């Protein structure tokens, strides 16, 4: 797990992680006749802790026993998503002098990643389909992780020594999933197993639409009542995002606040990307929102007009001449939106909000200028006598900061742009950022919303 000290607080201006480099393990190799390396045919066993199943956001202990001393092996991991796409990773290792291998102690010598990375076989996975994002759509079923141990350092050519399967679940034991169809609200509420009441959170994703539940379901396992809220392209909701009416979100907030399992008086918001933009608008216009975590969100209306009663916030202009092409033929749109400092009517009126904010920022976000937006929000809040928000910046992290161990989605389809774009990030620092951000937002919500009664 990444300690919270690894997070980069904008106030402290510490903006670099210090990566440790790991040298390959060395030692004498067992030599057979003619100086050829030979390995005893010991019975290898792949050991997983916890065995059988775990929650997706929990670390998984992976070790191998029964190898020959110093034996070179390759570990492979694979899973299929619900649409059949295969995600895979592999890493090369060498057993210790006792014929054992523990990924918490042994550095990978190459492959999909290198160095001491106990969870690298998950976060370093890559899809067999280009530009494909790993998403969990049915949280009532697990992802099934398949792990292999192969002799030697060829990921596709070594003799199979051991294998194991492991279920990675999204519902912690006892967490209840409650579909919500109340008035216009289309959502799913996740409740912890205890009696409650619990701190309440509304969870919003981005422009992909539909109803994504995996973050809410995992967070409910941490003691929160979390409502995953759909707002378009789901059930009988509008099919497009041409307009966003905050009255819909107000209805959802009122539903959650009045729920008997939700501890009042105020609730929290958790939003990423477009969901972060909408969370800012909700916190600006609506009452009863005590805390909000904004993950790479915009302070301006983007792609559509935001309405609340008789007020409108028009979208910022798209500057197509500022779209660049990467060397890989992808569009880079990070400079393509006009600044809300130029088009001030598009600036969400955050100065009206009494909400306490936490901004989680990937400094390599190429979807839009998340760090700039967070800093401008901070300036405006303070200029109006409001509380200074906390901003945590993660160097080399991209746009899609997910719960821990999801692979980096560096580039892919953007619904508004209509083509594949660069979202940014580098695999290892992005993975570290996700682990830390997950802990930071839990700590923030527990502090601001209080523990369950």
Short mmCIF file of C-alpha atoms in Angstrom, two decimals:
data_model
loop_
_atom_site.label_atom_id
_atom_site.label_comp_id
_atom_site.label_asym_id
_atom_site.label_seq_id
_atom_site.Cartn_x
_atom_site.Cartn_y
_atom_site.Cartn_z
CA UNK A 1 0.00 0.00 0.00
CA UNK A 2 1.20 3.49 -0.68
CA UNK A 3 1.51 5.65 2.40
CA UNK A 4 -0.34 8.91 2.30
CA UNK A 5 3.00 10.71 2.45
CA UNK A 6 3.51 9.64 -1.17
CA UNK A 7 0.69 11.92 -2.20
CA UNK A 8 1.83 15.29 -3.45
CA UNK A 9 0.18 18.12 -1.61
CA UNK A 10 0.05 21.22 -3.75
CA UNK A 11 0.59 23.34 -0.66
CA UNK A 12 3.93 21.68 0.02
CA UNK A 13 4.99 21.82 -3.66
CA UNK A 14 6.40 18.29 -3.44
CA UNK A 15 5.77 17.05 -6.92
CA UNK A 16 7.94 13.97 -7.42
CA UNK A 17 7.77 10.45 -6.15
CA UNK A 18 11.13 8.85 -5.46
CA UNK A 19 11.21 5.49 -7.25
CA UNK A 20 13.54 2.81 -5.94
CA UNK A 21 15.54 0.85 -8.47
CA UNK A 22 16.07 -2.83 -7.85
CA UNK A 23 19.00 -4.87 -9.12
CA UNK A 24 18.38 -8.47 -10.22
CA UNK A 25 19.01 -11.08 -7.59
CA UNK A 26 22.39 -12.70 -8.04
CA UNK A 27 23.81 -15.97 -6.90
CA UNK A 28 25.38 -19.16 -8.16
CA UNK A 29 23.34 -21.26 -10.55
CA UNK A 30 23.21 -25.05 -10.28
CA UNK A 31 25.29 -26.39 -13.17
CA UNK A 32 24.93 -29.79 -14.75
CA UNK A 33 27.28 -31.66 -17.11
CA UNK A 34 28.96 -29.39 -19.64
CA UNK A 35 28.17 -26.31 -17.58
CA UNK A 36 24.47 -26.37 -18.51
CA UNK A 37 21.94 -25.07 -15.98
CA UNK A 38 19.57 -27.72 -14.62
CA UNK A 39 16.64 -27.49 -12.24
CA UNK A 40 15.31 -30.08 -9.85
CA UNK A 41 11.79 -31.17 -10.78
CA UNK A 42 10.31 -30.12 -7.46
CA UNK A 43 6.56 -29.87 -6.98
CA UNK A 44 5.82 -26.16 -7.18
CA UNK A 45 2.81 -24.69 -5.39
CA UNK A 46 1.23 -21.27 -6.05
CA UNK A 47 0.00 -19.74 -2.78
CA UNK A 48 -2.50 -16.86 -2.68
CA UNK A 49 -3.41 -14.91 0.44
CA UNK A 50 -6.28 -14.60 1.03
CA UNK A 51 -7.07 -17.89 -0.67
CA UNK A 52 -9.97 -18.25 -3.06
CA UNK A 53 -11.46 -14.76 -3.07
CA UNK A 54 -10.85 -11.15 -2.11
CA UNK A 55 -12.25 -7.69 -2.81
CA UNK A 56 -10.83 -5.96 -5.85
CA UNK A 57 -9.35 -3.05 -3.87
CA UNK A 58 -7.54 -5.35 -1.40
CA UNK A 59 -3.91 -6.42 -1.84
CA UNK A 60 -3.36 -10.03 -2.88
CA UNK A 61 -0.38 -11.94 -1.53
CA UNK A 62 1.25 -14.08 -4.23
CA UNK A 63 4.05 -16.57 -3.53
CA UNK A 64 5.47 -19.80 -4.96
CA UNK A 65 6.89 -22.68 -2.96
CA UNK A 66 8.69 -25.84 -3.96
CA UNK A 67 11.01 -24.37 -6.60
CA UNK A 68 14.68 -25.23 -6.96
CA UNK A 69 17.13 -22.79 -5.35
CA UNK A 70 17.66 -19.84 -7.69
CA UNK A 71 15.25 -21.22 -10.29
CA UNK A 72 14.16 -18.70 -12.95
CA UNK A 73 10.38 -18.59 -13.41
CA UNK A 74 7.77 -16.47 -15.15
CA UNK A 75 4.46 -15.58 -13.53
CA UNK A 76 1.49 -14.83 -15.75
CA UNK A 77 -1.86 -13.30 -14.84
CA UNK A 78 -4.99 -13.12 -16.98
CA UNK A 79 -8.67 -12.24 -16.71
CA UNK A 80 -11.54 -11.67 -19.12
CA UNK A 81 -13.97 -8.82 -18.78
CA UNK A 82 -17.70 -9.21 -19.27
CA UNK A 83 -17.40 -8.53 -23.01
CA UNK A 84 -14.78 -11.21 -23.50
CA UNK A 85 -11.71 -9.01 -23.77
CA UNK A 86 -8.58 -10.66 -22.38
CA UNK A 87 -6.28 -8.71 -20.05
CA UNK A 88 -2.81 -10.13 -19.37
CA UNK A 89 0.48 -9.37 -17.62
CA UNK A 90 3.66 -11.34 -16.91
CA UNK A 91 6.86 -10.88 -14.95
CA UNK A 92 10.17 -12.77 -14.62
CA UNK A 93 11.51 -13.80 -11.23
CA UNK A 94 14.17 -15.94 -9.60
CA UNK A 95 13.53 -18.16 -6.57
CA UNK A 96 15.58 -17.59 -3.42
CA UNK A 97 18.15 -19.98 -1.97
CA UNK A 98 15.35 -21.99 -0.34
CA UNK A 99 13.36 -22.42 -3.55
CA UNK A 100 10.72 -19.91 -2.54
CA UNK A 101 9.39 -16.80 -4.23
CA UNK A 102 7.35 -14.09 -2.51
CA UNK A 103 6.27 -11.17 -4.68
CA UNK A 104 6.21 -8.93 -1.60
CA UNK A 105 9.97 -9.45 -1.24
CA UNK A 106 11.33 -10.41 -4.67
CA UNK A 107 11.70 -7.81 -7.42
CA UNK A 108 10.52 -8.62 -10.92
CA UNK A 109 13.43 -8.89 -13.32
CA UNK A 110 11.42 -7.70 -16.33
CA UNK A 111 8.29 -8.38 -18.30
CA UNK A 112 5.19 -6.18 -17.98
CA UNK A 113 6.94 -4.36 -15.11
CA UNK A 114 10.16 -4.47 -13.12
CA UNK A 115 11.12 -4.01 -9.47
CA UNK A 116 9.36 -4.81 -6.23
CA UNK A 117 5.68 -4.67 -7.22
CA UNK A 118 3.55 -7.15 -5.25
CA UNK A 119 0.40 -6.17 -7.22
CA UNK A 120 2.08 -5.54 -10.56
CA UNK A 121 0.46 -8.57 -12.16
CA UNK A 122 -2.89 -6.78 -11.81
CA UNK A 123 -2.19 -3.12 -12.45
CA UNK A 124 0.18 -3.83 -15.36
CA UNK A 125 -2.41 -5.85 -17.30
CA UNK A 126 -2.94 -4.91 -20.92
CA UNK A 127 -5.97 -5.77 -23.09
CA UNK A 128 -5.78 -7.83 -26.26
CA UNK A 129 -8.08 -5.23 -27.85
CA UNK A 130 -6.46 -1.84 -28.54
CA UNK A 131 -7.82 1.13 -26.57
CA UNK A 132 -9.97 -1.09 -24.34
CA UNK A 133 -10.79 -0.06 -20.77
CA UNK A 134 -11.29 -2.56 -17.96
CA UNK A 135 -14.72 -1.81 -16.47
CA UNK A 136 -16.82 -3.94 -14.08
CA UNK A 137 -20.43 -3.74 -15.15
CA UNK A 138 -22.05 -6.38 -12.94
CA UNK A 139 -20.75 -6.04 -9.39
CA UNK A 140 -22.70 -9.12 -8.31
CA UNK A 141 -20.17 -11.32 -10.11
CA UNK A 142 -16.38 -11.34 -9.63
CA UNK A 143 -13.54 -11.03 -12.07
CA UNK A 144 -11.79 -14.42 -12.19
CA UNK A 145 -8.02 -14.04 -12.07
CA UNK A 146 -5.94 -16.89 -13.49
CA UNK A 147 -2.30 -17.18 -12.40
CA UNK A 148 0.38 -19.44 -13.92
CA UNK A 149 3.96 -20.24 -12.92
CA UNK A 150 6.20 -21.22 -15.83
CA UNK A 151 9.73 -22.61 -15.79
CA UNK A 152 12.29 -20.19 -17.22
CA UNK A 153 11.96 -16.64 -18.46
CA UNK A 154 9.89 -17.17 -21.61
CA UNK A 155 6.31 -16.01 -20.94
CA UNK A 156 4.87 -18.26 -23.65
CA UNK A 157 7.36 -21.11 -23.83
CA UNK A 158 8.13 -22.45 -20.38
CA UNK A 159 6.84 -25.63 -18.79
CA UNK A 160 3.80 -25.04 -16.57
CA UNK A 161 4.84 -25.61 -12.96
CA UNK A 162 1.74 -24.44 -11.07
CA UNK A 163 -1.48 -22.54 -11.54
CA UNK A 164 -4.30 -21.12 -9.46
CA UNK A 165 -7.56 -19.24 -9.85
CA UNK A 166 -8.79 -16.39 -7.66
CA UNK A 167 -12.04 -14.45 -7.53
CA UNK A 168 -11.79 -10.67 -7.19
CA UNK A 169 -15.14 -9.42 -5.88
CA UNK A 170 -16.77 -6.00 -5.81
CA UNK A 171 -19.27 -6.62 -3.02
CA UNK A 172 -17.73 -7.10 0.41
CA UNK A 173 -19.49 -9.73 2.57
CA UNK A 174 -22.82 -8.38 3.79
CA UNK A 175 -22.93 -5.27 1.57
CA UNK A 176 -26.47 -4.81 0.25
CA UNK A 177 -27.29 -3.71 -3.29
CA UNK A 178 -30.60 -1.82 -3.56
CA UNK A 179 -31.84 -0.66 -7.01
CA UNK A 180 -33.36 2.83 -6.84
CA UNK A 181 -36.21 3.95 -9.08
CA UNK A 182 -37.72 6.83 -7.15
CA UNK A 183 -39.41 9.63 -9.08
CA UNK A 184 -36.98 10.45 -11.88
CA UNK A 185 -33.96 9.04 -10.03
CA UNK A 186 -32.27 5.99 -11.55
CA UNK A 187 -29.53 4.66 -9.32
CA UNK A 188 -28.25 1.83 -7.13
CA UNK A 189 -27.72 2.26 -3.40
CA UNK A 190 -25.08 0.18 -1.61
CA UNK A 191 -25.38 -0.24 2.15
CA UNK A 192 -22.82 -1.70 4.57
CA UNK A 193 -23.85 -4.78 6.55
CA UNK A 194 -24.02 -3.05 9.96
CA UNK A 195 -27.22 -1.46 11.34
CA UNK A 196 -26.17 2.11 10.50
CA UNK A 197 -26.96 4.90 9.87
CA UNK A 198 -23.96 5.61 7.62
CA UNK A 199 -22.36 8.65 6.00
CA UNK A 200 -24.04 9.08 2.60
CA UNK A 201 -22.25 9.66 -0.73
CA UNK A 202 -23.51 10.20 -4.29
CA UNK A 203 -21.11 8.66 -6.84
CA UNK A 204 -20.90 10.05 -10.40
CA UNK A 205 -18.89 8.87 -13.40
CA UNK A 206 -18.16 10.60 -16.71
CA UNK A 207 -19.40 10.92 -20.29
CA UNK A 208 -19.67 7.18 -20.91
CA UNK A 209 -23.18 7.29 -19.49
CA UNK A 210 -25.10 4.36 -18.10
CA UNK A 211 -24.85 3.18 -14.52
CA UNK A 212 -21.44 2.15 -13.20
CA UNK A 213 -21.54 0.63 -9.72
CA UNK A 214 -18.08 -0.79 -9.01
CA UNK A 215 -16.65 2.20 -7.17
CA UNK A 216 -19.79 2.66 -5.07
CA UNK A 217 -19.96 -1.04 -4.20
CA UNK A 218 -16.32 -1.11 -3.07
CA UNK A 219 -16.71 2.10 -1.04
CA UNK A 220 -19.78 0.71 0.73
CA UNK A 221 -17.48 -1.97 2.13
CA UNK A 222 -15.65 0.84 3.96
CA UNK A 223 -18.66 1.96 5.98
CA UNK A 224 -20.45 4.39 3.64
CA UNK A 225 -23.93 4.37 2.12
CA UNK A 226 -23.07 5.05 -1.50
CA UNK A 227 -25.52 5.75 -4.31
CA UNK A 228 -24.21 5.14 -7.83
CA UNK A 229 -26.23 7.63 -9.87
CA UNK A 230 -27.00 7.40 -13.58
CA UNK A 231 -27.78 10.66 -15.36
CA UNK A 232 -28.07 9.77 -19.04
CA UNK A 233 -28.13 6.84 -21.46
CA UNK A 234 -29.68 4.50 -18.92
CA UNK A 235 -33.18 3.09 -18.53
CA UNK A 236 -35.69 5.88 -19.31
CA UNK A 237 -33.20 8.73 -18.78
CA UNK A 238 -32.25 10.97 -21.74
CA UNK A 239 -30.07 9.28 -24.35
CA UNK A 240 -27.76 12.26 -24.79
CA UNK A 241 -26.11 14.96 -22.67
CA UNK A 242 -27.29 17.99 -24.63
CA UNK A 243 -28.58 19.57 -21.42
CA UNK A 244 -27.88 18.91 -17.77
CA UNK A 245 -30.59 19.96 -15.34
CA UNK A 246 -29.42 20.12 -11.75
CA UNK A 247 -33.00 19.56 -10.54
CA UNK A 248 -32.51 15.86 -11.39
CA UNK A 249 -29.44 15.69 -9.18
CA UNK A 250 -31.26 17.65 -6.48
CA UNK A 251 -33.92 14.95 -6.44
CA UNK A 252 -31.22 12.32 -6.00
CA UNK A 253 -29.55 14.27 -3.19
CA UNK A 254 -32.87 14.68 -1.37
CA UNK A 255 -33.61 10.97 -1.73
CA UNK A 256 -30.27 10.01 -0.19
CA UNK A 257 -30.47 12.58 2.60
CA UNK A 258 -33.90 11.33 3.64
CA UNK A 259 -32.98 7.65 3.57
CA UNK A 260 -33.29 6.04 7.03
CA UNK A 261 -29.89 4.36 6.67
CA UNK A 262 -28.10 7.63 5.89
CA UNK A 263 -26.61 9.74 8.62
CA UNK A 264 -27.36 13.47 8.30
CA UNK A 265 -27.49 16.26 8.05
CA UNK A 266 -25.18 16.57 5.03
CA UNK A 267 -23.93 14.09 2.45
CA UNK A 268 -20.87 13.75 0.24
CA UNK A 269 -20.26 13.77 -3.51
CA UNK A 270 -17.68 11.72 -5.39
CA UNK A 271 -17.22 12.57 -9.06
CA UNK A 272 -14.64 11.86 -11.75
CA UNK A 273 -14.27 13.70 -15.06
CA UNK A 274 -17.74 14.89 -16.18
CA UNK A 275 -19.00 13.54 -12.86
CA UNK A 276 -16.56 15.89 -11.14
CA UNK A 277 -17.86 18.85 -13.14
CA UNK A 278 -21.44 17.97 -12.23
CA UNK A 279 -20.47 17.50 -8.58
CA UNK A 280 -19.07 21.04 -8.55
CA UNK A 281 -22.33 22.34 -9.99
CA UNK A 282 -24.35 20.40 -7.41
CA UNK A 283 -22.20 21.75 -4.57
CA UNK A 284 -22.62 25.27 -5.95
CA UNK A 285 -26.41 25.23 -6.36
CA UNK A 286 -27.73 22.71 -3.85
CA UNK A 287 -27.98 22.59 -0.08
CA UNK A 288 -27.08 19.69 2.19
CA UNK A 289 -23.77 18.78 0.53
CA UNK A 290 -21.10 18.80 3.20
CA UNK A 291 -18.10 17.32 1.41
CA UNK A 292 -17.05 16.61 -2.18
CA UNK A 293 -14.15 14.71 -3.74
CA UNK A 294 -13.46 15.85 -7.31
CA UNK A 295 -11.23 13.54 -9.36
CA UNK A 296 -9.87 15.30 -12.45
CA UNK A 297 -12.96 17.45 -12.86
CA UNK A 298 -13.58 20.66 -14.80
CA UNK A 299 -14.63 23.98 -13.28
CA UNK A 300 -16.34 24.94 -16.55
CA UNK A 301 -19.38 23.49 -18.26
CA UNK A 302 -18.06 21.28 -21.06
CA UNK A 303 -20.04 19.96 -24.02
CA UNK A 304 -23.46 21.01 -22.80
CA UNK A 305 -25.35 23.75 -20.94
CA UNK A 306 -25.97 23.31 -17.22
CA UNK A 307 -29.40 24.50 -16.04
CA UNK A 308 -30.75 25.13 -12.57
CA UNK A 309 -34.13 26.85 -12.27
CA UNK A 310 -33.72 30.15 -14.14
CA UNK A 311 -29.91 30.04 -14.31
CA UNK A 312 -27.77 28.70 -17.12
CA UNK A 313 -24.07 27.95 -17.50
CA UNK A 314 -23.11 27.70 -21.19
CA UNK A 315 -20.30 25.37 -22.28
CA UNK A 316 -16.83 26.69 -23.00
CA UNK A 317 -15.81 26.85 -26.63
CA UNK A 318 -13.98 23.99 -28.29
CA UNK A 319 -10.84 25.29 -30.04
CA UNK A 320 -10.33 22.65 -32.72
CA UNK A 321 -7.17 24.29 -34.02
CA UNK A 322 -5.49 23.44 -30.71
CA UNK A 323 -6.04 19.71 -31.03
CA UNK A 324 -2.70 17.98 -31.58
CA UNK A 325 -1.77 14.58 -32.92
CA UNK A 326 0.61 12.33 -31.01
CA UNK A 327 3.34 10.29 -32.71
CA UNK A 328 1.01 7.28 -32.28
CA UNK A 329 -1.74 8.97 -34.27
CA UNK A 330 -3.94 9.83 -31.29
CA UNK A 331 -5.64 13.15 -30.71
CA UNK A 332 -4.35 15.16 -27.76
CA UNK A 333 -7.15 17.51 -26.70
CA UNK A 334 -5.64 18.91 -23.49
CA UNK A 335 -5.42 22.45 -24.96
CA UNK A 336 -8.66 22.28 -26.94
CA UNK A 337 -11.00 23.91 -24.40
CA UNK A 338 -11.17 27.66 -24.00
CA UNK A 339 -10.19 28.87 -20.54
CA UNK A 340 -13.13 29.70 -18.25
CA UNK A 341 -11.11 32.77 -17.28
CA UNK A 342 -11.74 33.99 -20.84
CA UNK A 343 -15.33 32.77 -21.07
CA UNK A 344 -16.38 33.54 -17.50
CA UNK A 345 -20.04 32.67 -18.08
CA UNK A 346 -18.92 29.04 -18.31
CA UNK A 347 -17.25 29.12 -14.88
CA UNK A 348 -19.32 27.12 -12.38
CA UNK A 349 -20.12 29.50 -9.44
CA UNK A 350 -18.20 27.54 -6.80
CA UNK A 351 -17.99 30.64 -4.61
CA UNK A 352 -21.62 30.00 -3.60
CA UNK A 353 -20.74 26.64 -2.10
CA UNK A 354 -20.22 25.92 1.58
CA UNK A 355 -18.94 22.43 0.76
CA UNK A 356 -15.52 21.21 1.90
CA UNK A 357 -13.55 20.02 -1.13
CA UNK A 358 -10.79 17.54 -1.86
CA UNK A 359 -9.31 17.63 -5.38
CA UNK A 360 -7.40 14.60 -6.65
CA UNK A 361 -5.36 15.55 -9.70
CA UNK A 362 -3.40 13.50 -12.23
CA UNK A 363 -0.68 15.84 -13.42
CA UNK A 364 -0.42 13.98 -16.74
CA UNK A 365 -4.16 14.29 -17.42
CA UNK A 366 -4.56 14.96 -21.15
CA UNK A 367 -8.37 15.00 -21.17
CA UNK A 368 -8.32 18.56 -19.88
CA UNK A 369 -6.36 20.79 -17.51
CA UNK A 370 -7.42 19.30 -14.19
CA UNK A 371 -4.63 20.87 -12.14
CA UNK A 372 -5.33 24.33 -13.56
CA UNK A 373 -9.06 23.92 -12.81
CA UNK A 374 -8.38 22.85 -9.22
CA UNK A 375 -6.07 25.81 -8.63
CA UNK A 376 -8.58 28.28 -10.08
CA UNK A 377 -11.34 26.85 -7.89
CA UNK A 378 -9.09 27.26 -4.86
CA UNK A 379 -8.36 30.89 -5.76
CA UNK A 380 -12.03 31.73 -6.25
CA UNK A 381 -13.15 30.07 -3.03
CA UNK A 382 -10.52 31.89 -0.99
CA UNK A 383 -11.27 35.21 -2.72
CA UNK A 384 -14.85 34.87 -1.44
CA UNK A 385 -13.81 34.02 2.10
CA UNK A 386 -14.44 30.29 1.74
CA UNK A 387 -12.36 27.43 3.08
CA UNK A 388 -9.21 26.61 1.11
CA UNK A 389 -9.66 23.18 -0.49
CA UNK A 390 -7.13 20.40 -0.26
CA UNK A 391 -5.45 19.59 -3.57
CA UNK A 392 -3.40 16.41 -3.97
CA UNK A 393 -1.38 16.14 -7.16
CA UNK A 394 0.01 12.91 -8.58
CA UNK A 395 2.92 13.21 -11.02
CA UNK A 396 2.67 11.01 -14.12
CA UNK A 397 -0.90 9.97 -13.27
CA UNK A 398 -3.47 10.29 -16.04
CA UNK A 399 -7.16 11.12 -16.28
CA UNK A 400 -8.83 7.89 -15.18
CA UNK A 401 -7.87 7.60 -11.51
CA UNK A 402 -9.78 4.45 -10.55
CA UNK A 403 -9.94 2.31 -7.39
CA UNK A 404 -6.69 0.42 -6.72
CA UNK A 405 -5.26 -2.13 -9.17
CA UNK A 406 -7.30 -1.20 -12.22
CA UNK A 407 -4.93 -1.07 -15.22
CA UNK A 408 -4.08 2.31 -16.67
CA UNK A 409 -6.44 3.42 -19.44
CA UNK A 410 -3.95 5.65 -21.23
CA UNK A 411 -5.77 6.17 -24.50
CA UNK A 412 -9.15 5.28 -25.94
CA UNK A 413 -12.54 6.42 -27.16
CA UNK A 414 -13.91 9.75 -25.94
CA UNK A 415 -17.66 10.00 -26.42
CA UNK A 416 -17.74 13.76 -26.96
CA UNK A 417 -14.72 13.90 -29.26
CA UNK A 418 -15.90 10.82 -31.16
CA UNK A 419 -12.50 9.22 -31.58
CA UNK A 420 -9.58 7.78 -29.62
CA UNK A 421 -7.70 10.37 -27.59
CA UNK A 422 -4.79 10.42 -25.17
CA UNK A 423 -5.87 10.34 -21.52
CA UNK A 424 -2.33 10.27 -20.13
CA UNK A 425 -0.46 8.59 -17.31
CA UNK A 426 2.40 6.13 -16.87
CA UNK A 427 1.58 2.66 -15.50
CA UNK A 428 3.61 2.51 -12.28
CA UNK A 429 3.07 6.06 -10.92
CA UNK A 430 -0.57 5.90 -12.00
CA UNK A 431 -1.01 2.64 -10.07
CA UNK A 432 0.59 4.16 -6.97
CA UNK A 433 -1.64 7.22 -7.30
CA UNK A 434 -4.77 5.06 -7.41
CA UNK A 435 -3.85 3.26 -4.19
CA UNK A 436 -3.11 6.51 -2.40
CA UNK A 437 -6.14 8.39 -3.77
CA UNK A 438 -8.43 5.58 -2.60
CA UNK A 439 -7.13 5.96 0.96
CA UNK A 440 -7.20 9.75 0.81
CA UNK A 441 -10.86 9.99 -0.20
CA UNK A 442 -11.93 7.51 2.47
CA UNK A 443 -10.06 9.44 5.16
CA UNK A 444 -11.56 12.71 3.88
CA UNK A 445 -15.14 11.43 3.88
CA UNK A 446 -14.84 9.82 7.31
CA UNK A 447 -13.49 13.08 8.70
CA UNK A 448 -16.02 15.37 7.03
CA UNK A 449 -19.13 13.19 7.23
CA UNK A 450 -18.37 11.38 10.46
CA UNK A 451 -18.34 7.70 11.20
CA UNK A 452 -21.57 5.74 11.35
CA UNK A 453 -23.62 6.14 14.51
#
